[in-house]
Coordinates of C-alpha atoms in Angstrom, one line a residue:
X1 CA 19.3 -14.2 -8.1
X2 CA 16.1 -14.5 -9.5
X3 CA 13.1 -16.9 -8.3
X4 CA 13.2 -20.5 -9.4
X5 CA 11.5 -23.8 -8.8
X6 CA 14.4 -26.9 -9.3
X7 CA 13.0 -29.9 -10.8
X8 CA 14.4 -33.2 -11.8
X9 CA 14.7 -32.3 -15.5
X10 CA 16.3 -29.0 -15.1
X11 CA 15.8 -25.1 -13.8
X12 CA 12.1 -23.5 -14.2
X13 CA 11.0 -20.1 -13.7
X14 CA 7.2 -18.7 -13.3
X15 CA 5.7 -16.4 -15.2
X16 CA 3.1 -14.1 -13.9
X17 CA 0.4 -11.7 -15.3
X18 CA -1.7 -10.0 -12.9
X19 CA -5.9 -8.7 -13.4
X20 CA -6.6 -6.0 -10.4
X21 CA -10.5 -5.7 -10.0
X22 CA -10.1 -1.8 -8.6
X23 CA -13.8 -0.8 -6.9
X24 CA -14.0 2.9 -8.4
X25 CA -14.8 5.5 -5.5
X26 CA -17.8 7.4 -6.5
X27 CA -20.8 8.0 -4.8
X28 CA -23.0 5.9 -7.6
X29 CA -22.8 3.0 -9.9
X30 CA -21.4 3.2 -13.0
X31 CA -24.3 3.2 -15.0
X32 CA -27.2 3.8 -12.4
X33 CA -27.6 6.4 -9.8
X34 CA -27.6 3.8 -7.1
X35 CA -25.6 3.9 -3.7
X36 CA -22.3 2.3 -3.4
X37 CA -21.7 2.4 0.3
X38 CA -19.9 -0.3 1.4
X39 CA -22.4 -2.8 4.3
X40 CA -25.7 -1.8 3.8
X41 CA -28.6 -4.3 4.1
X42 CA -28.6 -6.6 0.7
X43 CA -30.5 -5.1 -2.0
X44 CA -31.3 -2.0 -0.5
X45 CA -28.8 -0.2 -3.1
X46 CA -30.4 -1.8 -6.2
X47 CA -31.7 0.2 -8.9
X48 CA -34.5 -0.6 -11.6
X49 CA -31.0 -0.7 -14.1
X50 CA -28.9 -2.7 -11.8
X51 CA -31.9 -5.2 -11.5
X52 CA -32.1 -5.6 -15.1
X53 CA -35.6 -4.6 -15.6
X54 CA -37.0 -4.6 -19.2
X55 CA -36.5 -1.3 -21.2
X56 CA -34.2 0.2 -18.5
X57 CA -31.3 2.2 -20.2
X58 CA -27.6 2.6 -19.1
X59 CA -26.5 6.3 -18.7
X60 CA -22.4 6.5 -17.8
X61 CA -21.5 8.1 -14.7
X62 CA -19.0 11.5 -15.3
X63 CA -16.8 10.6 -12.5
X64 CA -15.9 7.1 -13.1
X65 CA -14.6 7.8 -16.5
X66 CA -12.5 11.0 -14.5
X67 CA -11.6 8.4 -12.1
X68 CA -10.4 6.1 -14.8
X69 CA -8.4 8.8 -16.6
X70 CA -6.3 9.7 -12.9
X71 CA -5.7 6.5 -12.9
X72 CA -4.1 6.0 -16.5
X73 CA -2.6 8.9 -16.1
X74 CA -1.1 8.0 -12.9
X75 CA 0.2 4.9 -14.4
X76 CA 2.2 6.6 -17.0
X77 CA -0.3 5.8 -19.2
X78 CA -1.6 5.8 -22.9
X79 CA -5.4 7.7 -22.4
X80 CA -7.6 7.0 -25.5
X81 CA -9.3 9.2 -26.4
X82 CA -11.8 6.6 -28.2
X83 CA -13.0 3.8 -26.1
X84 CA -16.4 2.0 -26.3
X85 CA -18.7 -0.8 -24.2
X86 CA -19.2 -4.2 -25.0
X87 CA -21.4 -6.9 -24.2
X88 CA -19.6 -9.9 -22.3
X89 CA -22.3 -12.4 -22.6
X90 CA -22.5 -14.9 -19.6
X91 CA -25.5 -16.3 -17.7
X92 CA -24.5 -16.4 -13.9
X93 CA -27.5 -15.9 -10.9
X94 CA -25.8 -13.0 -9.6
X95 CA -26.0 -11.2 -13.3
X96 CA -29.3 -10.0 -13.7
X97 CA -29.2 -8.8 -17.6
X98 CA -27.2 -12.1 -18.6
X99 CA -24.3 -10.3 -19.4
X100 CA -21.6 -7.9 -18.2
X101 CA -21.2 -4.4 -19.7
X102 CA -16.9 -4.3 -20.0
X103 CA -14.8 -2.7 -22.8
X104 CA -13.1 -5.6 -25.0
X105 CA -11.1 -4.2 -28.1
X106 CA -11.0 -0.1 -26.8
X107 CA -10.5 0.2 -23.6
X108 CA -10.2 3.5 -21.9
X109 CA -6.6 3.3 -20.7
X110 CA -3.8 1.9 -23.0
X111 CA -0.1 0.8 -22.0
X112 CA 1.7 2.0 -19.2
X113 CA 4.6 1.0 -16.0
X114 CA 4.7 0.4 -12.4
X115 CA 8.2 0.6 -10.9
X116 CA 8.6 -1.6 -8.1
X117 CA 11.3 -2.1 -5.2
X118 CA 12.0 -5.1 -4.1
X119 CA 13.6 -6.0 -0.8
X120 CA 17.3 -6.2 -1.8
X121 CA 16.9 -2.8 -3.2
X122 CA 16.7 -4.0 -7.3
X123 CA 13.9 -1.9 -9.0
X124 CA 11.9 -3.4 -11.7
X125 CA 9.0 -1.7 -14.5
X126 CA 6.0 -4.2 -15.0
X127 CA 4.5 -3.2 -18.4
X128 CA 1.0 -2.2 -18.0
X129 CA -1.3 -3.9 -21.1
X130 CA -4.3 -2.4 -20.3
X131 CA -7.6 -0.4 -18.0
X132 CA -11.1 -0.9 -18.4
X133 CA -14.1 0.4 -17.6
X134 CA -16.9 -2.2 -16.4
X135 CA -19.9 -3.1 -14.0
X136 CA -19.5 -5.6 -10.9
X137 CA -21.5 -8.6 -10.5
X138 CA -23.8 -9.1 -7.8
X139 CA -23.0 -11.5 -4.6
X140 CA -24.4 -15.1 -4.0
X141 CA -24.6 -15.7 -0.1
X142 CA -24.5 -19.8 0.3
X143 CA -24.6 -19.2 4.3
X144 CA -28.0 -18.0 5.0
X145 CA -30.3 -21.4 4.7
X146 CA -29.5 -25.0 4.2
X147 CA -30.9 -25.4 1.0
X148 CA -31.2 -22.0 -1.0
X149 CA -28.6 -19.9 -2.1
X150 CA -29.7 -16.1 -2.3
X151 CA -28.1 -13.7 -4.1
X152 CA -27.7 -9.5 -2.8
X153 CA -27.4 -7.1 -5.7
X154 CA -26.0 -3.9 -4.2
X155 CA -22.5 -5.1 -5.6
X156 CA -24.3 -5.5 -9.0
X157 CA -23.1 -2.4 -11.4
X158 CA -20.7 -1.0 -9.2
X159 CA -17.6 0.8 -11.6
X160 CA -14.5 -1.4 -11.4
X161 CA -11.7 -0.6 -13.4
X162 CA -10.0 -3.8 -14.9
X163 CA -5.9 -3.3 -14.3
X164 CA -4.3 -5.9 -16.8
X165 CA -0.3 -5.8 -15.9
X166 CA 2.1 -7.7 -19.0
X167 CA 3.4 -10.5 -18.2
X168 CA 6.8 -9.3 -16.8
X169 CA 6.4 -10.4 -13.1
X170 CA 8.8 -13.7 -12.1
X171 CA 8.9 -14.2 -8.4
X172 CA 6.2 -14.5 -5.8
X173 CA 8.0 -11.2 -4.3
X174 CA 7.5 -9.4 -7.3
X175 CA 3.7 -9.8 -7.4
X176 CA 3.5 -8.5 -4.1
X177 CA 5.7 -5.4 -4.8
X178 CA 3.1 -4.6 -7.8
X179 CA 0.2 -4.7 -5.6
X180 CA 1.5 -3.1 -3.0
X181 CA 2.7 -0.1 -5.3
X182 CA -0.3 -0.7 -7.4
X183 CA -2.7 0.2 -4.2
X184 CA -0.4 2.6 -3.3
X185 CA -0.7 4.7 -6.6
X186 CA -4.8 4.4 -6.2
X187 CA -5.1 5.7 -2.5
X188 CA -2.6 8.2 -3.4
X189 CA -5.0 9.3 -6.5
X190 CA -8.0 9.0 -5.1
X191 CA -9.7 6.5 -7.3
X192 CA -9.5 3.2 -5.3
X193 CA -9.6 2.6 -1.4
X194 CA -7.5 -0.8 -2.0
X195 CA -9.1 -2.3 1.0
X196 CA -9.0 -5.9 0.1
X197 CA -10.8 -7.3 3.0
X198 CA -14.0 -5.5 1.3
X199 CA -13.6 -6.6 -2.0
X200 CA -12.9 -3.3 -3.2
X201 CA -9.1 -5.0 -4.7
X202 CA -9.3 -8.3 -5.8
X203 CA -6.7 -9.9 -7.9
X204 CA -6.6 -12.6 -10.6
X205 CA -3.6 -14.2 -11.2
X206 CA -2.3 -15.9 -14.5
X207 CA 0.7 -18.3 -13.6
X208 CA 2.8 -20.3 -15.7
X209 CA 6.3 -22.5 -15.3
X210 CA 9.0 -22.3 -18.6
X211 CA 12.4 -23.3 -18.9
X212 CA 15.3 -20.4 -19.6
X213 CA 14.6 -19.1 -23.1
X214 CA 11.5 -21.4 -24.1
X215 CA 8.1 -19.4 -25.3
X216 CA 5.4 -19.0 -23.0
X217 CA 3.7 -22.2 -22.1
X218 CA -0.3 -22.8 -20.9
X219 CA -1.3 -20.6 -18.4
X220 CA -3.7 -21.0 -15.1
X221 CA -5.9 -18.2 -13.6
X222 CA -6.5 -18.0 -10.3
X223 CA -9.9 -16.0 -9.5
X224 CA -10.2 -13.7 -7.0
X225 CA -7.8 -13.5 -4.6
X226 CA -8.3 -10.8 -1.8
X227 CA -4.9 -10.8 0.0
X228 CA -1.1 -9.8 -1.0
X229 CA -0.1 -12.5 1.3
X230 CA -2.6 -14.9 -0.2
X231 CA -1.6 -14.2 -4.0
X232 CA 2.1 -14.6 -3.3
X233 CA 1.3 -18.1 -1.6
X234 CA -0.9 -19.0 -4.5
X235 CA 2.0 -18.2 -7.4
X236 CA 4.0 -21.1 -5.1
X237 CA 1.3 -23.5 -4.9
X238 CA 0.2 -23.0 -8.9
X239 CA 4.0 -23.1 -10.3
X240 CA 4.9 -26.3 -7.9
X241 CA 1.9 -27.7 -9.1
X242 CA 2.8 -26.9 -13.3
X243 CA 6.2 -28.3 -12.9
X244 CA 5.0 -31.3 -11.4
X245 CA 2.4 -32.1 -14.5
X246 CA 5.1 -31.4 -17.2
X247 CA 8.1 -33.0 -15.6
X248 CA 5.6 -36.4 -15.3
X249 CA 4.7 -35.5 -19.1
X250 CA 1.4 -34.7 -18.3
X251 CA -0.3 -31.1 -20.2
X252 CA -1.4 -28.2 -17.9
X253 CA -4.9 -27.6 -19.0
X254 CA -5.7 -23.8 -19.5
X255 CA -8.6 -23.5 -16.9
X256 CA -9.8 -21.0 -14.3
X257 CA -8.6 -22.4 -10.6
X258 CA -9.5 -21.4 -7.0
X259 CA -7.0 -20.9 -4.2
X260 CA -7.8 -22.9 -1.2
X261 CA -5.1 -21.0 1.3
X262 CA -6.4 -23.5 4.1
X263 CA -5.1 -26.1 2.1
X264 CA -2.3 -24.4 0.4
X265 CA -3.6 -25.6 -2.9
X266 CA -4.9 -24.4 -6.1
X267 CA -8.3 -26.2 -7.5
X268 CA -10.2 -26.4 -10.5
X269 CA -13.4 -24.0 -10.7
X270 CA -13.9 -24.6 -14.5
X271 CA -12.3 -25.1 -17.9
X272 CA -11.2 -21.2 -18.8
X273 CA -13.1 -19.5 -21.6
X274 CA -11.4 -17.5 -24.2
X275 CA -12.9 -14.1 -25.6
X276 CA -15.3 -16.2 -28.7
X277 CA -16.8 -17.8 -25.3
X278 CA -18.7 -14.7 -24.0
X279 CA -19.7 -13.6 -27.9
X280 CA -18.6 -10.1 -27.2
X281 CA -20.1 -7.3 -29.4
X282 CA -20.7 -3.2 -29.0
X283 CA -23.8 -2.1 -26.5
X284 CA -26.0 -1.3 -28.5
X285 CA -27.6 0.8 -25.3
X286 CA -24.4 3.2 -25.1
X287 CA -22.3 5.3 -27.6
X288 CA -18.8 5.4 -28.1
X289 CA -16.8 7.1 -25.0
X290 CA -14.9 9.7 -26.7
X291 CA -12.8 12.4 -24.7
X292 CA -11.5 15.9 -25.1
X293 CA -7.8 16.1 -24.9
X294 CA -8.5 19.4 -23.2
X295 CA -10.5 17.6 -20.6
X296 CA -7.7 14.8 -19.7
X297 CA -5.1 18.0 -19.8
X298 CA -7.0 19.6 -17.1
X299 CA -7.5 16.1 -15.2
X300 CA -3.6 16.1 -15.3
X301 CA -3.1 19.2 -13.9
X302 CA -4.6 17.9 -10.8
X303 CA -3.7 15.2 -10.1
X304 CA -1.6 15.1 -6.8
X305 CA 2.0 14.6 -6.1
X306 CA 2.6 10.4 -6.6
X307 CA 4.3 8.4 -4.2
X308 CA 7.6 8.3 -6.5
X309 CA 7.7 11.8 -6.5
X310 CA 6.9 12.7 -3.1
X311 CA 9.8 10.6 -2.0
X312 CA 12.5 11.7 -4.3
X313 CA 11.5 15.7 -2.8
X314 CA 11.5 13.9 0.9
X315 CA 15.0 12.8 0.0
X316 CA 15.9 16.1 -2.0
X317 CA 14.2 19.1 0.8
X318 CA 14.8 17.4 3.8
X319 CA 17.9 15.5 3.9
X320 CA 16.6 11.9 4.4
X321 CA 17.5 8.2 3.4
X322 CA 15.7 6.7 0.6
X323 CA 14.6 3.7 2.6
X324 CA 13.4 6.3 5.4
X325 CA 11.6 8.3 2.9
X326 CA 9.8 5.1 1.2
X327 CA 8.6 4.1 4.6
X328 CA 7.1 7.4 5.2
X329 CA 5.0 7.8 1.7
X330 CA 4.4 4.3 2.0
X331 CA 0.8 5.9 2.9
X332 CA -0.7 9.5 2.2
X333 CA -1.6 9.9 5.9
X334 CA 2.4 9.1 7.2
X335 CA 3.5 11.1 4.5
X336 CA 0.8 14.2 5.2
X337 CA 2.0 13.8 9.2
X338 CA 5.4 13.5 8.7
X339 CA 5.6 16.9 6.8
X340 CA 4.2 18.4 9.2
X341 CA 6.6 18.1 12.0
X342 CA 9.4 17.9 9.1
X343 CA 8.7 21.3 7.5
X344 CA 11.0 24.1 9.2
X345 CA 12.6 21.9 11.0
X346 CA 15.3 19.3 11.2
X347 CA 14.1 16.4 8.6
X348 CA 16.4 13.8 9.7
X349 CA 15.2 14.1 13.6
X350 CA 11.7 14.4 12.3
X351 CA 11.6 11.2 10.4
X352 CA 13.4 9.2 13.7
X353 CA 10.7 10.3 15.8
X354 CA 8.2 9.5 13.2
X355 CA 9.4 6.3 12.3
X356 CA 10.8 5.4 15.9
X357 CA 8.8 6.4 18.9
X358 CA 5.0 7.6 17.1
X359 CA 4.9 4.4 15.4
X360 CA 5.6 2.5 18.1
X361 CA 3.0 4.0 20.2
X362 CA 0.7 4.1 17.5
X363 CA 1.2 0.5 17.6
X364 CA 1.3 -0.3 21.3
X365 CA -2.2 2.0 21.7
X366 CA -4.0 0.3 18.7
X367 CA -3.9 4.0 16.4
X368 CA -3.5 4.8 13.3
X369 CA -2.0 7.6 12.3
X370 CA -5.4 9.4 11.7
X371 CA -6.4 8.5 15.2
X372 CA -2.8 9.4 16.5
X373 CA -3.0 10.7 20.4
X374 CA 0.0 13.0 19.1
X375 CA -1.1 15.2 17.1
X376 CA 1.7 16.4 14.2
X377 CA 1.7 20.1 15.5
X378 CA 2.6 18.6 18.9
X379 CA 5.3 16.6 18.0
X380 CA 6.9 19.6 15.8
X381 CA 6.4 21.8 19.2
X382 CA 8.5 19.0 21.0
X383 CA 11.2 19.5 18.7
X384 CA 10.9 22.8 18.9
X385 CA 12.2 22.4 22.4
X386 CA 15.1 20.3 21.7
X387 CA 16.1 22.4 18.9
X388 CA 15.6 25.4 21.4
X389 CA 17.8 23.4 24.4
X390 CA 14.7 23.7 27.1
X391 CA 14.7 19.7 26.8
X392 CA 17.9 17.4 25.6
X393 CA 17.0 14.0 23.5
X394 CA 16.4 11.5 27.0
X395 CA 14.0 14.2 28.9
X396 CA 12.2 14.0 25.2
X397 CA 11.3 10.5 25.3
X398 CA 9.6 11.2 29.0
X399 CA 7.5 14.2 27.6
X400 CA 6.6 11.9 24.6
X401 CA 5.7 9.4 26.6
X402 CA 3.3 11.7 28.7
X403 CA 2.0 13.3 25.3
X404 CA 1.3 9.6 24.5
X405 CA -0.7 9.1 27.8
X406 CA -2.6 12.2 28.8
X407 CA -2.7 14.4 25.2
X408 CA -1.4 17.6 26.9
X409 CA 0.9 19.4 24.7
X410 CA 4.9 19.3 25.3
X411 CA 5.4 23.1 26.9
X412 CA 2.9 22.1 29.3
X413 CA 4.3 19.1 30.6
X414 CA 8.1 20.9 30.6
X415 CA 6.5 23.3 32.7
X416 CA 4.3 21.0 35.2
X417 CA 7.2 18.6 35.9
X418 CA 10.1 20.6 35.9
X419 CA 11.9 19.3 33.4
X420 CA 13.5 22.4 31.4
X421 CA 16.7 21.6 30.5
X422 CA 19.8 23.0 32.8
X423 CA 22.1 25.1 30.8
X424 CA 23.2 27.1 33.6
X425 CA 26.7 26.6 33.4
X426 CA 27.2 27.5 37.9
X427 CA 25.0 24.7 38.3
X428 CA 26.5 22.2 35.4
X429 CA 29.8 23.2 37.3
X430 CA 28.7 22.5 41.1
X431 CA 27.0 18.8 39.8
X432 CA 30.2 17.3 38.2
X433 CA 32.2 19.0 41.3
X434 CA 29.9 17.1 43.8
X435 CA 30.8 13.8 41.0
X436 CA 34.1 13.9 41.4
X437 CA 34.2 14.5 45.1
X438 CA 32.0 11.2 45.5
X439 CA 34.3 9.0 42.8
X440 CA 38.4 10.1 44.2
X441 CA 39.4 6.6 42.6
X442 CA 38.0 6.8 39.3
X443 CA 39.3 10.5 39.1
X444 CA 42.7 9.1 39.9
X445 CA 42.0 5.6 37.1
X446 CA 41.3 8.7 34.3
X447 CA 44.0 10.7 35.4
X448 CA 46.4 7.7 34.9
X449 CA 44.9 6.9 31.6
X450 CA 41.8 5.5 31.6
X451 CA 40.0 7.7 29.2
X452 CA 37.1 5.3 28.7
X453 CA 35.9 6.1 31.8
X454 CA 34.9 9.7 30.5
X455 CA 31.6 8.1 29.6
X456 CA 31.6 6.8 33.4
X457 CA 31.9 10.4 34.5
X458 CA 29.1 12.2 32.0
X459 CA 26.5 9.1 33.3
X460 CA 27.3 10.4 36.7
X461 CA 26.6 14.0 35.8
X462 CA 23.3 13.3 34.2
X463 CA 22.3 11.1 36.9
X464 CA 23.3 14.1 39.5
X465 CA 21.0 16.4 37.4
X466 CA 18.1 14.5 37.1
X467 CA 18.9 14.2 32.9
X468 CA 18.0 17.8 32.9
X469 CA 21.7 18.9 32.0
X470 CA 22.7 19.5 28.4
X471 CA 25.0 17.0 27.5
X472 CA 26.8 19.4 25.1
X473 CA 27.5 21.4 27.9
X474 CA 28.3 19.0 30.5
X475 CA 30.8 17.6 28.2
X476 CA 32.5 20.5 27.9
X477 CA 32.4 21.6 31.4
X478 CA 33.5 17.9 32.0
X479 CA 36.9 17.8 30.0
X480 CA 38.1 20.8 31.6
X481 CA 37.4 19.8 35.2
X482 CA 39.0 16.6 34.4
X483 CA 42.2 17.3 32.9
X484 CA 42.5 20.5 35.4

């Protein structure tokens, strides 16, 4: 069942068009040789181009078209091979030429998909419209006196690339399946860190409310968002609020809003502009962008496996579910680690310890799984030894636990506490004898037809051997001791 809002005159549903603001990774500014480090001391990564200063030229930066290509390409994609800069004219005190350098009618990156799983399982495509090249602003800090604002430029000319989804998305849910996937596809790639909290992934979001088979009616954007949490809250707000204004016969206004996720509202910023507004026209500073097919070929060729991908071969080589295998691309790291112990060895194990006991102490010791006290040659050794029988599945969990704790690796701790696994079948023999001498009654309870208490027995066994015993074995050795 899809996402609605129920008003009084009827059934609504939202309609949602999403504009990432991706921070490209490269070491310089699009169009400046300038730093883009992330936290150093304002406008000390400013350069004479970035500052706007009279006769200073633009020159592109190699890599953030590259980056821009991975990324179409990593969408699925149209790459044109023609693309060229405009002017977006706008006077704002963090813009130091008084306009933005952006693509308008030839953008680098034509149409493309995202598939996207939601929780019940469905899987959707959201149309891609569109990626662009262009520079980032600079920052206005309103903090730092009572009565002066002050503005840092080290944001100013950093390469963002513009992701413009269609707009296909109709539930909160969705919209936070795209980004998600979205962020996913760039840290995979390479292009984009997706770290939010930075600024380095913003979103804008274009909601509007229609009834079942109307047109589209007037949309609202909502600048700037930096959370998935916060834009899913936002589509809420926004829609509630449309539905409200037409069911009172009122007229949304097509404007630019602010969320306020204090509040749990949306608010007005300022009336929104359409294209005539910023008197677009072609740089006159920079030619045309035009590409060698040759060179997005060869850009093709290396791009690495996608998160689609790499689960569908988790699924296919190692013989796990397709929910397991989503958790464990989910990120590159997980994915990287979990191969590691996976490959040679029993998949479906590896991705329970993975997924089971290293995340939880990843998450009870404050990790991640870069900083993992396991290391992913380890945890394959320690499998190694149940796969081996020198350590049964409970006497794991105690060795993992000491891996955890102390960072030794698994033989050692075997070794230093004793706890090789007891296949000897004389002394699997003399334990459940010693059981079954201790426990005449429930001997006699089985041996009238109690089977259930087989489990009752095995319990006894392991207890009697410290859990060393293989439990294979001891059930084995069990039934015939039993029903001697």
């Amino acid at each position: 069942m899809s996402y609605t809002i129920e008003g009084r005159t009827g059934t609504w549903e939202i309609v949602v068009g999403l504009e990432v603001h991706a921070q490209v990774i490269s070491h310089s500014k699009l169009f400046s040789g300038a730093s883009t480090t992330f936290g150093g001391d304002p406008n000390t990564q400013v350069s004479l181009v970035d500052a706007a200063f009279p006769g200073m030229l633009p020159v592109i930066n190699h890599e953030c078209v590259a980056q821009a290509i991975r990324t179409g390409l990593g969408l699925n994609a149209q790459i044109n091979l023609f693309s060229r800069f405009d002017r977006k004219n706008y006077f704002y005190a963090d813009l130091p030429q008084g306009y933005q350098i952006s693509q308008f009618e030839h953008p680098i990156v034509g149409k493309g998909t995202i598939s996207i799983e939601l929780q019940n399982g469905d899987v959707r495509e959201i149309g891609i419209t569109r990626l662009h090249l262009e520079q980032d602003a600079g920052k206005l800090l309103h903090d730092q006196d009572p009565t002066k604002s002050f503005v840092d430029l080290n944001r100013s000319g950093v390469a963002l690339m513009e992701i413009v989804s269609e707009p296909d998305i109709r539930e909160p849910e969705e919209a936070g399946a795209y980004l998600r996937k979205l962020r996913q596809i760039l840290r995979y790639l390479g292009t984009c860190d997706g770290n939010m909290e930075e600024g380095s992934m913003r979103a804008d979001v274009n909601v509007s409310v229609r009834k079942a088979g109307e047109p589209f009616r007037t949309r609202c954007e909502i600048k700037n968002v930096n959370s998935i949490r916060f834009v899913m809250q936002a589509i809420e707000v926004e829609a509630a609020r449309q539905v409200e204004i037409w069911e009172n016969g009122g007229e949304v206004d097509q404007e630019t809003r602010l969320f306020d996720p204090g509040r749990g509202e949306t608010r007005t910023m300022r009336s929104k502009e359409d294209a005539h507004d910023y008197r677009y026209f072609p740089d006159p500073d920079l030619l045309p962008l035009v590409l060698e097919q040759a060179w997005v070929d060869e850009l093709a060729t290396k791009l690495p496996e996608l998160p689609d991908a790499k689960r569908a071969r988790f699924q296919a080589e190692y013989g796990i579910a397709f929910y397991d295998a989503g958790v464990l691309i989910a990120e590159q790291a997980v994915a990287d680690y979990y191969e590691a112990v996976a490959r040679g060895r029993d998949g479906k194990l590896a991705a329970t310890w993975v997924m089971g006991d290293l995340f939880a102490a990843l998450n009870r010791t404050s990790n991640t799984i870069e900083t993992s006290p396991v290391s992913a040659d380890a945890l394959g050794k320690m499998l190694d030894l149940i796969a081996d029988k020198t350590i049964n599945g409970k006497i794991a969990k105690e060795v993992f636990e000491d891996m955890v704790e102390t960072g030794e690796s698994p033989d050692a701790i075997v070794e230093k506490k004793g706890l090789r696994q007891v296949t000897d079948t004389g002394a699997i023999d003399a334990a459940i004898t010693a059981v079954l001498e201790k426990h005449p009654d429930k001997l006699a309870e089985y041996r009238s037809g109690k089977d259930k208490l087989f489990g009752f027995f095995v319990g006894q066994v392991m207890k009697e051997t410290k859990g060393k015993a293989n439990p294979a074995m001891v059930n084995e050795a069990l039934k015939t001791h039993l029903d001697a």
